[in-house]
Amino acid sequence: RAISDYLTSETGVTIIFESAIVPKWKDSRISFKNVYITRRPKIDANKSDESGRVVHAAALGYDVSNHPANHTIDDEEVDTDKHQYADEDIKWSMFDLNVDSIDVTLSLWRWLDGKGLVKDAVVKGVRGVLDRRSVQWSPDLDPASFRHVAQPGDFELDSLALEDVLITVYQPAGFRPYTFSIFRADVGILRKQWLFYDFMKAEGIVGQFDNCLFSLHRPQSIGRTNEQDAKDSGWSTMSRFRIDGVNIDHLQAMTTEEGPISWITSGKLDAVLDIKFPRDADDDALNVFIDALANTAVAVVTDRIPGQRELAKPPLSVPQKQREDEQQGQDKVMIDIDLRFRDLKAAVPIWTNELSYSSNALIRPIVAFMNANRTLIPVRCRLSKDLEHFDGAWTMWETGLMDDIALKVYDAFAYHVTQANFNHRVKTVSLWSLQMTASAVLAALRNVVDPVSVQVRDLYQDSAAVLDVGTVGALVVPVPT
């Protein structure tokens, strides 16, 4: 119970493990069994029951009344329904997790060095609920202001392994609940300051998001291993994230209301993201020498196995500038994005006051293009992100990646629709010019081939003109009596 109270005070999260089983040292490791982790608002002591005893907040849908850490003699006489939350701001994410086992290795030297007491961890069997229904935010919020600020003692794990994780997620604004699961994950180095960056750079993650399989792995190339590819390139590692058949409403909830993703009413998405990570700044001189040799020598060009099937037609894309294609370095993360929209239905929003002038001009052609090509719309783009945007970011929203991807998708759609309209105008003008030229050529040929008919026609027109003049004169001159 003392260890539980210490972890709770250090992390700010209530951590309770089964008190009947004392953690034992085994191979320099400590094993915690039946761990309960929760983050809920504190109960107001002034509004508690008559005994004045404050207990741990129970998870929604979970019965932890029989938990040994919460069990006392007076439990049968206490009505937990009388507990009320304190009058405080509860507009943040809450979660309740039950973990079968957590095996950790402690290191005193790392704790003295300011990297945390835990060296590595293995977590197995997680079930729980992530409740974000009380979260409220405004579209005008700056994601950079919500990044974590580094503090002494932030944990830096050498390795983290996850097995059998299943969490039910409740999102705000009445979004339907869905499940998020991880079958197995080998994260490797995990730092609190670079949480999202280290998860993207993981060795391998396989799981399921809202009944859609996803994976994060190292892409392969024929004839060369991943280690050889890393040596012959200016990047440290490369990860490939793939998810198939995810519902489009998840993207709509993560982006703003100004892009083409928000105009889609229904559809599915297949996404493949190839992420190239720069080399660390603390690489030794040998790696720098290898990079110099790789840049000067003739590099062996090998195509990696594509993440998705080849297309019959090229995907929608915006021409990249030469400087953007060659932009790489120690402070850039390059992401090649391959999106496949399937079974789309789009509609023009009712209120378009918040859209820009260019968006208002292109919204109807883009929506018409989506509905006309609803079966499959492939989009391919490249995104360059500064490394400093991942410093302190714990989620994708804090990095601004989702808005950048939505902007790239809009650029691809806008470029394609503009080019299509321009080509349509060119074809219309060309056809009109061809018709006028053809009529002029036919008239010239008619004059050359049959000149007699032209002369007869001219005489006929002249005689008709004379007769008309005579008739008019006869009508004008008075008849003598």
Short mmCIF file of C-alpha atoms in Angstrom, two decimals:
data_model
loop_
_atom_site.label_atom_id
_atom_site.label_comp_id
_atom_site.label_asym_id
_atom_site.label_seq_id
_atom_site.Cartn_x
_atom_site.Cartn_y
_atom_site.Cartn_z
CA ARG A 1 0.00 0.00 0.00
CA ALA A 2 2.95 2.33 0.63
CA ILE A 3 4.30 1.67 -2.88
CA SER A 4 0.82 2.34 -4.27
CA ASP A 5 0.58 5.64 -2.44
CA TYR A 6 4.07 6.63 -3.61
CA LEU A 7 3.26 5.89 -7.28
CA THR A 8 -0.04 7.74 -6.97
CA SER A 9 1.61 10.84 -5.55
CA GLU A 10 4.44 10.80 -8.12
CA THR A 11 2.32 10.24 -11.23
CA GLY A 12 -0.93 11.94 -10.28
CA VAL A 13 -2.79 8.78 -11.28
CA THR A 14 -4.36 6.43 -8.76
CA ILE A 15 -2.48 3.10 -8.91
CA ILE A 16 -3.61 0.13 -6.84
CA PHE A 17 -2.23 -3.39 -7.09
CA GLU A 18 -3.45 -6.51 -5.37
CA SER A 19 -2.21 -6.41 -1.79
CA ALA A 20 -2.59 -10.15 -1.28
CA ILE A 21 0.41 -10.79 -3.52
CA VAL A 22 3.57 -9.00 -2.46
CA PRO A 23 5.81 -8.09 -5.42
CA LYS A 24 8.83 -10.35 -5.54
CA TRP A 25 12.27 -9.88 -7.03
CA LYS A 26 12.87 -12.26 -9.93
CA ASP A 27 15.79 -11.80 -12.29
CA SER A 28 16.26 -8.25 -10.99
CA ARG A 29 12.65 -7.45 -11.82
CA ILE A 30 9.51 -6.63 -9.86
CA SER A 31 6.20 -8.10 -10.94
CA PHE A 32 2.94 -6.35 -10.06
CA LYS A 33 -0.22 -8.44 -10.38
CA ASN A 34 -3.81 -7.29 -10.86
CA VAL A 35 -3.04 -3.60 -11.15
CA TYR A 36 -5.85 -1.06 -11.18
CA ILE A 37 -5.06 2.37 -12.68
CA THR A 38 -7.56 5.21 -12.73
CA ARG A 39 -7.67 8.94 -13.34
CA ARG A 40 -10.91 10.47 -12.14
CA PRO A 41 -11.94 13.69 -10.40
CA LYS A 42 -11.42 13.70 -6.67
CA ILE A 43 -14.40 13.19 -4.44
CA ASP A 44 -15.41 16.24 -2.42
CA ALA A 45 -14.94 15.43 1.24
CA ASN A 46 -17.56 17.98 2.27
CA LYS A 47 -20.22 16.19 0.24
CA SER A 48 -19.22 12.66 1.16
CA ASP A 49 -21.14 10.25 3.37
CA GLU A 50 -21.59 10.51 7.11
CA SER A 51 -18.37 8.69 7.92
CA GLY A 52 -16.34 11.32 6.03
CA ARG A 53 -14.18 8.61 4.44
CA VAL A 54 -12.94 9.33 0.92
CA VAL A 55 -12.37 6.26 -1.22
CA HIS A 56 -10.96 5.80 -4.70
CA ALA A 57 -13.35 6.76 -7.52
CA ALA A 58 -14.78 3.70 -9.21
CA ALA A 59 -14.64 3.32 -12.94
CA LEU A 60 -17.80 3.68 -14.96
CA GLY A 61 -19.07 0.21 -15.66
CA TYR A 62 -16.53 -1.42 -13.37
CA ASP A 63 -17.15 -2.81 -9.91
CA VAL A 64 -14.04 -2.42 -7.78
CA SER A 65 -15.82 -2.57 -4.45
CA ASN A 66 -14.24 -5.95 -3.70
CA HIS A 67 -10.72 -4.74 -4.45
CA PRO A 68 -8.48 -5.56 -1.47
CA ALA A 69 -7.03 -2.06 -1.35
CA ASN A 70 -10.50 -0.56 -1.02
CA HIS A 71 -11.99 -3.15 1.34
CA THR A 72 -12.50 -2.19 4.99
CA ILE A 73 -14.82 -3.23 7.77
CA ASP A 74 -17.15 -0.27 7.18
CA ASP A 75 -17.71 -1.01 3.48
CA GLU A 76 -21.08 -2.62 4.05
CA GLU A 77 -22.34 0.43 5.93
CA VAL A 78 -21.24 2.98 3.31
CA ASP A 79 -23.43 3.95 0.39
CA THR A 80 -21.11 4.81 -2.51
CA ASP A 81 -23.92 6.48 -4.43
CA LYS A 82 -23.72 9.42 -2.03
CA HIS A 83 -20.23 10.30 -3.23
CA GLN A 84 -20.13 13.41 -5.38
CA TYR A 85 -17.34 14.94 -7.35
CA ALA A 86 -15.70 18.10 -6.11
CA ASP A 87 -16.59 21.43 -7.68
CA GLU A 88 -13.58 21.55 -9.97
CA ASP A 89 -12.84 21.58 -13.65
CA ILE A 90 -13.28 18.03 -14.96
CA LYS A 91 -12.98 18.84 -18.67
CA TRP A 92 -10.14 16.39 -19.29
CA SER A 93 -9.69 12.78 -20.26
CA MET A 94 -10.46 10.11 -17.68
CA PHE A 95 -9.52 6.46 -17.80
CA ASP A 96 -9.86 3.27 -15.79
CA LEU A 97 -7.55 0.35 -16.55
CA ASN A 98 -7.23 -3.17 -15.17
CA VAL A 99 -3.86 -4.77 -15.89
CA ASP A 100 -3.04 -8.43 -15.32
CA SER A 101 0.69 -7.94 -14.81
CA ILE A 102 3.37 -5.28 -15.07
CA ASP A 103 6.99 -6.40 -14.94
CA VAL A 104 9.48 -3.59 -14.41
CA THR A 105 13.20 -3.28 -13.88
CA LEU A 106 14.31 -0.54 -11.53
CA SER A 107 17.58 1.35 -11.74
CA LEU A 108 18.81 3.66 -9.02
CA TRP A 109 21.46 5.21 -11.23
CA ARG A 110 18.86 6.21 -13.83
CA TRP A 111 16.78 7.78 -11.08
CA LEU A 112 19.77 9.80 -9.88
CA ASP A 113 20.46 10.80 -13.49
CA GLY A 114 16.93 12.23 -13.80
CA LYS A 115 15.58 9.59 -16.19
CA GLY A 116 13.12 7.94 -13.83
CA LEU A 117 13.33 4.87 -11.66
CA VAL A 118 12.02 2.37 -14.24
CA LYS A 119 14.47 1.05 -16.83
CA ASP A 120 12.15 -1.17 -18.89
CA ALA A 121 8.62 -2.54 -18.57
CA VAL A 122 6.44 -5.35 -19.92
CA VAL A 123 2.68 -4.85 -19.68
CA LYS A 124 0.32 -7.76 -20.32
CA GLY A 125 -3.45 -8.00 -20.28
CA VAL A 126 -5.01 -4.52 -20.23
CA ARG A 127 -8.76 -3.86 -20.19
CA GLY A 128 -10.31 -0.50 -19.53
CA VAL A 129 -12.23 2.58 -20.58
CA LEU A 130 -11.00 5.94 -21.89
CA ASP A 131 -13.68 8.54 -21.22
CA ARG A 132 -13.30 11.85 -23.07
CA ARG A 133 -16.96 12.85 -23.16
CA SER A 134 -16.41 15.81 -20.84
CA VAL A 135 -13.57 17.25 -22.97
CA GLN A 136 -14.35 20.57 -24.62
CA TRP A 137 -12.18 22.58 -26.94
CA SER A 138 -12.36 25.34 -29.50
CA PRO A 139 -11.12 25.21 -33.12
CA ASP A 140 -9.02 28.29 -32.37
CA LEU A 141 -6.78 26.43 -29.93
CA ASP A 142 -3.09 26.29 -30.72
CA PRO A 143 -1.80 22.69 -30.53
CA ALA A 144 1.71 23.91 -29.73
CA SER A 145 0.53 25.43 -26.44
CA PHE A 146 -0.54 21.99 -25.18
CA ARG A 147 2.82 20.31 -25.60
CA HIS A 148 4.53 18.91 -22.54
CA VAL A 149 7.26 20.97 -20.95
CA ALA A 150 10.33 18.95 -20.00
CA GLN A 151 10.89 18.53 -16.28
CA PRO A 152 13.57 16.74 -14.27
CA GLY A 153 12.55 13.17 -13.55
CA ASP A 154 10.57 12.53 -16.76
CA PHE A 155 10.79 8.83 -17.50
CA GLU A 156 12.98 7.44 -20.28
CA LEU A 157 12.46 3.72 -20.76
CA ASP A 158 14.98 1.64 -22.62
CA SER A 159 12.23 -0.68 -23.83
CA LEU A 160 8.48 -1.15 -23.50
CA ALA A 161 6.49 -4.23 -24.52
CA LEU A 162 2.69 -4.40 -24.65
CA GLU A 163 0.52 -7.49 -25.05
CA ASP A 164 -3.22 -7.98 -25.17
CA VAL A 165 -4.42 -4.39 -24.75
CA LEU A 166 -8.10 -3.56 -25.32
CA ILE A 167 -9.60 -0.17 -24.46
CA THR A 168 -13.09 1.20 -25.10
CA VAL A 169 -12.99 4.86 -26.13
CA TYR A 170 -15.77 7.39 -25.54
CA GLN A 171 -15.27 10.58 -27.54
CA PRO A 172 -16.98 13.95 -26.96
CA ALA A 173 -19.78 15.53 -29.02
CA GLY A 174 -21.85 12.35 -28.99
CA PHE A 175 -19.36 10.35 -31.05
CA ARG A 176 -20.09 6.63 -31.10
CA PRO A 177 -17.96 4.47 -28.76
CA TYR A 178 -15.35 2.24 -30.37
CA THR A 179 -12.57 -0.10 -29.31
CA PHE A 180 -8.82 0.27 -29.64
CA SER A 181 -6.63 -2.78 -29.20
CA ILE A 182 -2.95 -3.66 -29.45
CA PHE A 183 -2.14 -7.30 -30.01
CA ARG A 184 1.58 -6.85 -29.52
CA ALA A 185 3.91 -3.88 -29.48
CA ASP A 186 7.68 -3.55 -29.16
CA VAL A 187 8.19 0.16 -28.69
CA GLY A 188 11.88 0.25 -27.84
CA ILE A 189 13.02 3.54 -26.35
CA LEU A 190 10.13 5.52 -24.89
CA ARG A 191 10.64 9.02 -23.52
CA LYS A 192 7.99 11.13 -21.88
CA GLN A 193 9.12 14.25 -23.70
CA TRP A 194 9.02 12.48 -27.11
CA LEU A 195 6.09 10.14 -26.49
CA PHE A 196 4.36 10.31 -29.89
CA TYR A 197 7.67 10.43 -31.79
CA ASP A 198 8.97 7.28 -30.06
CA PHE A 199 5.70 5.44 -30.73
CA MET A 200 6.02 6.25 -34.44
CA LYS A 201 9.60 5.01 -34.32
CA ALA A 202 8.65 1.73 -32.62
CA GLU A 203 10.06 -1.61 -33.71
CA GLY A 204 6.61 -2.98 -34.49
CA ILE A 205 2.99 -2.53 -33.43
CA VAL A 206 0.04 -4.64 -34.54
CA GLY A 207 -3.49 -3.90 -33.42
CA GLN A 208 -7.03 -2.97 -34.28
CA PHE A 209 -8.71 0.44 -34.36
CA ASP A 210 -12.52 0.44 -34.54
CA ASN A 211 -12.46 -3.06 -36.07
CA CYS A 212 -9.85 -1.96 -38.64
CA LEU A 213 -6.48 -3.66 -38.62
CA PHE A 214 -3.40 -1.45 -38.44
CA SER A 215 0.30 -2.10 -38.28
CA LEU A 216 3.48 -0.15 -37.74
CA HIS A 217 6.57 -1.89 -39.09
CA ARG A 218 9.78 -1.42 -41.04
CA PRO A 219 9.21 -1.67 -44.82
CA GLN A 220 11.20 -4.26 -46.72
CA SER A 221 13.03 -4.12 -50.04
CA ILE A 222 13.94 -7.03 -52.26
CA GLY A 223 17.59 -8.05 -52.01
CA ARG A 224 18.51 -5.69 -49.17
CA THR A 225 17.79 -5.73 -45.47
CA ASN A 226 16.56 -2.83 -43.40
CA GLU A 227 19.99 -2.35 -41.84
CA GLN A 228 21.65 -2.03 -45.23
CA ASP A 229 19.02 0.46 -46.39
CA ALA A 230 19.60 2.55 -43.28
CA LYS A 231 23.36 2.63 -43.85
CA ASP A 232 23.04 3.82 -47.46
CA SER A 233 20.61 6.63 -46.76
CA GLY A 234 20.60 9.89 -44.87
CA TRP A 235 17.86 8.67 -42.53
CA SER A 236 18.25 6.71 -39.34
CA THR A 237 15.18 4.49 -39.73
CA MET A 238 12.00 4.28 -41.74
CA SER A 239 8.61 3.13 -40.46
CA ARG A 240 5.46 2.28 -42.37
CA PHE A 241 2.05 2.80 -40.82
CA ARG A 242 -0.87 1.11 -42.54
CA ILE A 243 -4.59 0.96 -41.73
CA ASP A 244 -7.37 -0.41 -43.92
CA GLY A 245 -11.06 0.42 -44.04
CA VAL A 246 -11.21 3.07 -41.33
CA ASN A 247 -14.41 5.09 -41.26
CA ILE A 248 -14.17 8.64 -42.50
CA ASP A 249 -15.87 10.07 -39.40
CA HIS A 250 -12.68 9.57 -37.39
CA LEU A 251 -10.80 11.91 -39.73
CA GLN A 252 -13.62 14.44 -39.61
CA ALA A 253 -13.43 14.52 -35.82
CA MET A 254 -9.68 15.18 -35.93
CA THR A 255 -9.61 17.93 -38.59
CA THR A 256 -11.06 21.41 -38.98
CA GLU A 257 -14.21 22.29 -40.93
CA GLU A 258 -12.45 23.99 -43.84
CA GLY A 259 -11.09 21.03 -45.80
CA PRO A 260 -12.57 18.46 -48.21
CA ILE A 261 -12.53 15.78 -45.49
CA SER A 262 -15.24 17.67 -43.60
CA TRP A 263 -17.39 17.76 -46.76
CA ILE A 264 -17.51 13.94 -46.94
CA THR A 265 -20.64 12.48 -45.38
CA SER A 266 -19.70 8.80 -45.58
CA GLY A 267 -16.90 6.60 -46.85
CA LYS A 268 -13.87 4.47 -46.01
CA LEU A 269 -10.16 5.15 -46.09
CA ASP A 270 -7.07 3.00 -46.68
CA ALA A 271 -3.91 4.81 -45.61
CA VAL A 272 -0.21 4.03 -45.88
CA LEU A 273 2.34 6.43 -44.39
CA ASP A 274 6.07 5.97 -44.93
CA ILE A 275 7.84 7.92 -42.20
CA LYS A 276 11.55 8.73 -42.49
CA PHE A 277 13.27 9.74 -39.28
CA PRO A 278 16.43 11.86 -39.21
CA ARG A 279 19.59 10.70 -37.55
CA ASP A 280 20.09 11.61 -33.93
CA ALA A 281 22.30 14.53 -33.11
CA ASP A 282 24.47 12.40 -30.83
CA ASP A 283 25.52 9.97 -33.57
CA ASP A 284 29.19 9.17 -33.48
CA ALA A 285 31.76 10.20 -36.05
CA LEU A 286 31.60 6.81 -37.73
CA ASN A 287 27.99 7.35 -38.79
CA VAL A 288 28.88 10.79 -40.10
CA PHE A 289 31.72 9.28 -42.13
CA ILE A 290 29.41 6.59 -43.49
CA ASP A 291 26.89 9.26 -44.51
CA ALA A 292 29.59 11.17 -46.36
CA LEU A 293 30.65 8.04 -48.24
CA ALA A 294 27.04 7.22 -49.06
CA ASN A 295 26.45 10.71 -50.47
CA THR A 296 29.58 10.70 -52.62
CA ALA A 297 29.42 7.12 -53.81
CA VAL A 298 26.93 5.76 -56.30
CA ALA A 299 23.99 4.63 -54.24
CA VAL A 300 22.25 1.37 -54.99
CA VAL A 301 18.70 2.28 -55.87
CA THR A 302 16.23 -0.30 -54.62
CA ASP A 303 12.50 0.14 -54.54
CA ARG A 304 10.77 -0.95 -51.42
CA ILE A 305 7.75 -3.19 -51.59
CA PRO A 306 4.74 -0.90 -52.09
CA GLY A 307 2.29 -0.62 -49.27
CA GLN A 308 -0.75 -0.89 -51.53
CA ARG A 309 -1.62 -2.33 -54.92
CA GLU A 310 -0.63 -0.50 -58.06
CA LEU A 311 -3.20 1.72 -59.74
CA ALA A 312 -4.33 1.72 -63.35
CA LYS A 313 -4.24 5.53 -63.37
CA PRO A 314 -1.90 7.87 -61.50
CA PRO A 315 -3.21 9.17 -58.17
CA LEU A 316 -4.10 12.76 -57.44
CA SER A 317 -1.04 14.71 -56.42
CA VAL A 318 0.48 18.17 -56.48
CA PRO A 319 3.80 18.61 -58.33
CA GLN A 320 6.59 18.87 -55.80
CA LYS A 321 9.25 21.49 -56.09
CA GLN A 322 12.81 20.36 -56.50
CA ARG A 323 13.91 21.90 -53.21
CA GLU A 324 11.08 20.11 -51.39
CA ASP A 325 12.08 16.75 -52.87
CA GLU A 326 15.64 17.20 -51.72
CA GLN A 327 14.75 18.64 -48.33
CA GLN A 328 16.13 16.42 -45.63
CA GLY A 329 18.39 16.77 -42.66
CA GLN A 330 18.72 16.27 -38.95
CA ASP A 331 15.72 18.45 -38.15
CA LYS A 332 13.17 17.11 -40.65
CA VAL A 333 10.74 14.19 -40.61
CA MET A 334 9.61 13.23 -44.10
CA ILE A 335 6.25 11.47 -44.54
CA ASP A 336 5.11 9.97 -47.85
CA ILE A 337 1.32 9.63 -47.70
CA ASP A 338 -0.76 7.28 -49.86
CA LEU A 339 -4.51 7.59 -49.26
CA ARG A 340 -7.27 5.60 -50.98
CA PHE A 341 -10.80 6.96 -50.45
CA ARG A 342 -13.52 4.41 -51.16
CA ASP A 343 -17.32 4.62 -51.46
CA LEU A 344 -17.44 8.34 -50.86
CA LYS A 345 -20.46 10.58 -50.56
CA ALA A 346 -19.91 14.32 -50.27
CA ALA A 347 -22.21 17.31 -49.82
CA VAL A 348 -21.76 21.08 -49.88
CA PRO A 349 -22.01 22.44 -46.32
CA ILE A 350 -24.96 24.71 -45.56
CA TRP A 351 -22.91 27.42 -43.89
CA THR A 352 -19.80 28.44 -45.85
CA ASN A 353 -19.06 31.77 -44.18
CA GLU A 354 -15.97 30.39 -42.45
CA LEU A 355 -14.46 29.16 -45.71
CA SER A 356 -11.93 31.22 -47.64
CA TYR A 357 -12.60 32.71 -51.07
CA SER A 358 -10.65 29.98 -52.86
CA SER A 359 -12.44 27.25 -50.91
CA ASN A 360 -15.83 28.75 -51.79
CA ALA A 361 -14.88 28.83 -55.45
CA LEU A 362 -13.68 25.21 -55.54
CA ILE A 363 -16.04 23.53 -53.09
CA ARG A 364 -18.73 22.66 -55.64
CA PRO A 365 -16.34 21.26 -58.29
CA ILE A 366 -14.53 19.20 -55.63
CA VAL A 367 -17.80 17.82 -54.21
CA ALA A 368 -19.00 17.02 -57.73
CA PHE A 369 -15.73 15.24 -58.47
CA MET A 370 -16.02 13.16 -55.27
CA ASN A 371 -19.57 12.07 -56.07
CA ALA A 372 -18.67 11.29 -59.70
CA ASN A 373 -15.65 9.16 -58.70
CA ARG A 374 -16.99 7.71 -55.48
CA THR A 375 -15.69 4.18 -56.05
CA LEU A 376 -12.00 4.99 -55.60
CA ILE A 377 -10.12 8.27 -55.26
CA PRO A 378 -6.37 7.84 -54.65
CA VAL A 379 -4.32 10.73 -53.27
CA ARG A 380 -0.56 10.80 -52.85
CA CYS A 381 1.43 13.59 -51.24
CA ARG A 382 4.57 14.30 -49.27
CA LEU A 383 4.79 16.11 -45.96
CA SER A 384 7.84 17.60 -44.28
CA LYS A 385 7.64 18.26 -40.55
CA ASP A 386 10.19 19.96 -38.33
CA LEU A 387 11.55 17.82 -35.53
CA GLU A 388 10.76 20.50 -32.98
CA HIS A 389 7.03 19.95 -33.56
CA PHE A 390 7.36 16.53 -31.90
CA ASP A 391 9.13 17.90 -28.84
CA GLY A 392 6.62 17.56 -26.01
CA ALA A 393 3.84 16.15 -28.22
CA TRP A 394 1.93 13.18 -26.80
CA THR A 395 -0.74 12.88 -29.52
CA MET A 396 -1.11 13.53 -33.24
CA TRP A 397 -3.19 16.64 -32.59
CA GLU A 398 -0.39 18.36 -30.69
CA THR A 399 1.98 17.90 -33.62
CA GLY A 400 -0.51 19.37 -36.12
CA LEU A 401 -0.07 16.42 -38.47
CA MET A 402 -3.78 15.89 -39.11
CA ASP A 403 -4.38 19.46 -40.25
CA ASP A 404 -1.29 19.32 -42.48
CA ILE A 405 -2.52 16.10 -44.10
CA ALA A 406 -5.97 17.61 -44.65
CA LEU A 407 -4.34 20.65 -46.29
CA LYS A 408 -2.30 18.41 -48.59
CA VAL A 409 -5.44 16.49 -49.55
CA TYR A 410 -7.22 19.76 -50.33
CA ASP A 411 -4.28 20.90 -52.48
CA ALA A 412 -4.40 17.63 -54.42
CA PHE A 413 -8.15 17.90 -55.02
CA ALA A 414 -7.96 21.59 -55.92
CA TYR A 415 -5.07 21.05 -58.34
CA HIS A 416 -6.83 18.16 -60.05
CA VAL A 417 -10.15 20.00 -60.37
CA THR A 418 -8.43 23.15 -61.63
CA GLN A 419 -6.46 21.20 -64.21
CA ALA A 420 -9.59 19.31 -65.28
CA ASN A 421 -11.54 22.57 -65.73
CA PHE A 422 -8.63 24.11 -67.61
CA ASN A 423 -8.39 21.10 -69.91
CA HIS A 424 -12.14 21.21 -70.46
CA ARG A 425 -11.91 24.87 -71.50
CA VAL A 426 -8.96 24.11 -73.78
CA LYS A 427 -10.90 21.28 -75.42
CA THR A 428 -13.95 23.50 -75.90
CA VAL A 429 -11.94 26.32 -77.46
CA SER A 430 -9.99 23.88 -79.61
CA LEU A 431 -13.20 22.27 -80.87
CA TRP A 432 -14.70 25.67 -81.70
CA SER A 433 -11.53 26.71 -83.54
CA LEU A 434 -11.55 23.43 -85.44
CA GLN A 435 -15.17 23.92 -86.49
CA MET A 436 -14.53 27.46 -87.72
CA THR A 437 -11.43 26.38 -89.62
CA ALA A 438 -13.26 23.44 -91.18
CA SER A 439 -16.15 25.65 -92.34
CA ALA A 440 -13.71 28.13 -93.90
CA VAL A 441 -11.81 25.36 -95.66
CA LEU A 442 -15.04 23.84 -97.02
CA ALA A 443 -16.19 27.22 -98.30
CA ALA A 444 -12.85 27.74 -100.07
CA LEU A 445 -13.01 24.26 -101.63
CA ARG A 446 -16.57 24.88 -102.78
CA ASN A 447 -15.48 28.07 -104.54
CA VAL A 448 -12.55 26.34 -106.23
CA VAL A 449 -14.36 23.18 -107.31
CA ASP A 450 -17.58 24.74 -108.65
CA PRO A 451 -16.94 28.35 -109.79
CA VAL A 452 -19.87 28.34 -112.31
CA SER A 453 -22.36 27.80 -109.55
CA VAL A 454 -20.76 30.67 -107.70
CA GLN A 455 -21.15 32.98 -110.74
CA VAL A 456 -24.75 31.90 -111.29
CA ARG A 457 -25.47 32.49 -107.65
CA ASP A 458 -23.91 35.97 -107.88
CA LEU A 459 -25.98 36.78 -111.05
CA TYR A 460 -29.08 35.51 -109.34
CA GLN A 461 -28.41 37.68 -106.32
CA ASP A 462 -27.76 40.76 -108.59
CA SER A 463 -30.93 40.19 -110.63
CA ALA A 464 -32.95 39.76 -107.50
CA ALA A 465 -31.57 43.03 -106.21
CA VAL A 466 -32.49 44.85 -109.49
CA LEU A 467 -36.03 43.47 -109.43
CA ASP A 468 -36.40 44.63 -105.87
CA VAL A 469 -35.25 48.14 -106.80
CA GLY A 470 -37.68 48.29 -109.77
CA THR A 471 -40.59 47.21 -107.69
CA VAL A 472 -39.84 49.82 -105.12
CA GLY A 473 -39.56 52.51 -107.87
CA ALA A 474 -42.88 51.52 -109.38
CA LEU A 475 -44.53 51.89 -106.07
CA VAL A 476 -42.98 55.29 -105.46
CA VAL A 477 -43.61 56.96 -108.97
CA PRO A 478 -47.26 58.25 -109.24
CA VAL A 479 -49.44 56.99 -112.13
CA PRO A 480 -50.53 59.82 -114.57
CA THR A 481 -54.25 60.45 -115.02
#
